[in-house]
Amino acid sequence: MNVSQTEFQNMKEEIVKDLIARLMDEHDLTMQQAFDAVYTSRLFEKLSDPKTGLYFQSSGYVYSFLENELNTI
């Protein structure tokens, strides 16, 4: 399914918002720490590439990849 650049950006931003909120809630991170964790992650690079299709997945599914990445650092 093809989406416009604007739709892709909006979908990605919704997932990022959910990821940040979950990090703050589940790991007691400050907002700045959660932003840094998401935006500097390899997952964010993949989420930013429409070819991966991650933007179509639920935020819970994407969060599991982020948690795995953060736990292996």
mmCIF file of C-alpha atoms in Angstrom:
data_model
loop_
_atom_site.group_PDB
_atom_site.id
_atom_site.type_symbol
_atom_site.label_atom_id
_atom_site.label_comp_id
_atom_site.label_asym_id
_atom_site.label_seq_id
_atom_site.Cartn_x
_atom_site.Cartn_y
_atom_site.Cartn_z
ATOM 1 C CA MET A 1 0.000 0.000 0.000
ATOM 2 C CA ASN A 2 1.371 3.360 -0.993
ATOM 3 C CA VAL A 3 1.056 6.341 1.306
ATOM 4 C CA SER A 4 2.032 9.938 0.748
ATOM 5 C CA GLN A 5 5.098 11.416 2.410
ATOM 6 C CA THR A 6 2.813 13.370 4.752
ATOM 7 C CA GLU A 7 0.888 10.238 5.749
ATOM 8 C CA PHE A 8 4.139 8.360 6.313
ATOM 9 C CA GLN A 9 5.497 11.180 8.484
ATOM 10 C CA ASN A 10 2.286 11.327 10.533
ATOM 11 C CA MET A 11 2.255 7.563 11.096
ATOM 12 C CA LYS A 12 5.916 7.590 12.104
ATOM 13 C CA GLU A 13 5.374 10.495 14.518
ATOM 14 C CA GLU A 14 2.465 8.685 16.204
ATOM 15 C CA ILE A 15 4.651 5.631 16.809
ATOM 16 C CA VAL A 16 7.516 7.775 18.105
ATOM 17 C CA LYS A 17 5.130 9.557 20.486
ATOM 18 C CA ASP A 18 3.972 6.187 21.853
ATOM 19 C CA LEU A 19 7.546 4.907 22.170
ATOM 20 C CA ILE A 20 8.598 7.948 24.172
ATOM 21 C CA ALA A 21 5.579 7.707 26.462
ATOM 22 C CA ARG A 22 6.200 4.011 27.137
ATOM 23 C CA LEU A 23 9.885 4.579 27.875
ATOM 24 C CA MET A 24 8.980 7.297 30.340
ATOM 25 C CA ASP A 25 6.331 5.146 31.981
ATOM 26 C CA GLU A 26 8.022 1.745 32.027
ATOM 27 C CA HIS A 27 11.640 2.792 32.532
ATOM 28 C CA ASP A 28 11.179 5.989 34.550
ATOM 29 C CA LEU A 29 13.073 8.047 31.995
ATOM 30 C CA THR A 30 12.747 11.802 31.752
ATOM 31 C CA MET A 31 11.233 13.136 28.572
ATOM 32 C CA GLN A 32 14.686 14.214 27.353
ATOM 33 C CA GLN A 33 16.157 10.771 28.066
ATOM 34 C CA ALA A 34 13.279 9.074 26.244
ATOM 35 C CA PHE A 35 13.626 11.410 23.244
ATOM 36 C CA ASP A 36 17.361 10.730 23.121
ATOM 37 C CA ALA A 37 16.852 6.966 23.390
ATOM 38 C CA VAL A 38 14.364 6.904 20.519
ATOM 39 C CA TYR A 39 15.972 9.382 18.143
ATOM 40 C CA THR A 40 19.482 7.926 18.478
ATOM 41 C CA SER A 41 18.381 4.300 18.120
ATOM 42 C CA ARG A 42 18.983 2.037 15.144
ATOM 43 C CA LEU A 43 15.264 1.335 15.296
ATOM 44 C CA PHE A 44 14.510 4.987 14.511
ATOM 45 C CA GLU A 45 16.670 4.721 11.401
ATOM 46 C CA LYS A 46 14.624 1.726 10.294
ATOM 47 C CA LEU A 47 11.345 3.407 11.219
ATOM 48 C CA SER A 48 12.389 6.400 9.105
ATOM 49 C CA ASP A 49 12.790 4.203 6.030
ATOM 50 C CA PRO A 50 9.384 3.619 4.447
ATOM 51 C CA LYS A 51 10.718 0.495 2.731
ATOM 52 C CA THR A 52 10.846 -1.359 6.071
ATOM 53 C CA GLY A 53 7.094 -1.027 6.573
ATOM 54 C CA LEU A 54 7.557 -0.499 10.324
ATOM 55 C CA TYR A 55 5.301 2.546 10.207
ATOM 56 C CA PHE A 56 2.401 0.165 9.425
ATOM 57 C CA GLN A 57 2.993 -1.876 12.581
ATOM 58 C CA SER A 58 1.518 -1.258 16.013
ATOM 59 C CA SER A 59 3.527 0.855 18.406
ATOM 60 C CA GLY A 60 3.663 -2.133 20.790
ATOM 61 C CA TYR A 61 5.306 -4.261 18.116
ATOM 62 C CA VAL A 62 7.825 -1.537 17.280
ATOM 63 C CA TYR A 63 8.458 -0.934 20.996
ATOM 64 C CA SER A 64 9.510 -4.560 21.434
ATOM 65 C CA PHE A 65 12.341 -3.966 18.961
ATOM 66 C CA LEU A 66 13.377 -0.776 20.739
ATOM 67 C CA GLU A 67 13.411 -2.521 24.113
ATOM 68 C CA ASN A 68 15.502 -5.323 22.686
ATOM 69 C CA GLU A 69 17.968 -2.811 21.264
ATOM 70 C CA LEU A 70 18.191 -0.870 24.518
ATOM 71 C CA ASN A 71 18.695 -4.064 26.539
ATOM 72 C CA THR A 72 21.641 -5.129 24.395
ATOM 73 C CA ILE A 73 23.554 -1.856 24.752
#
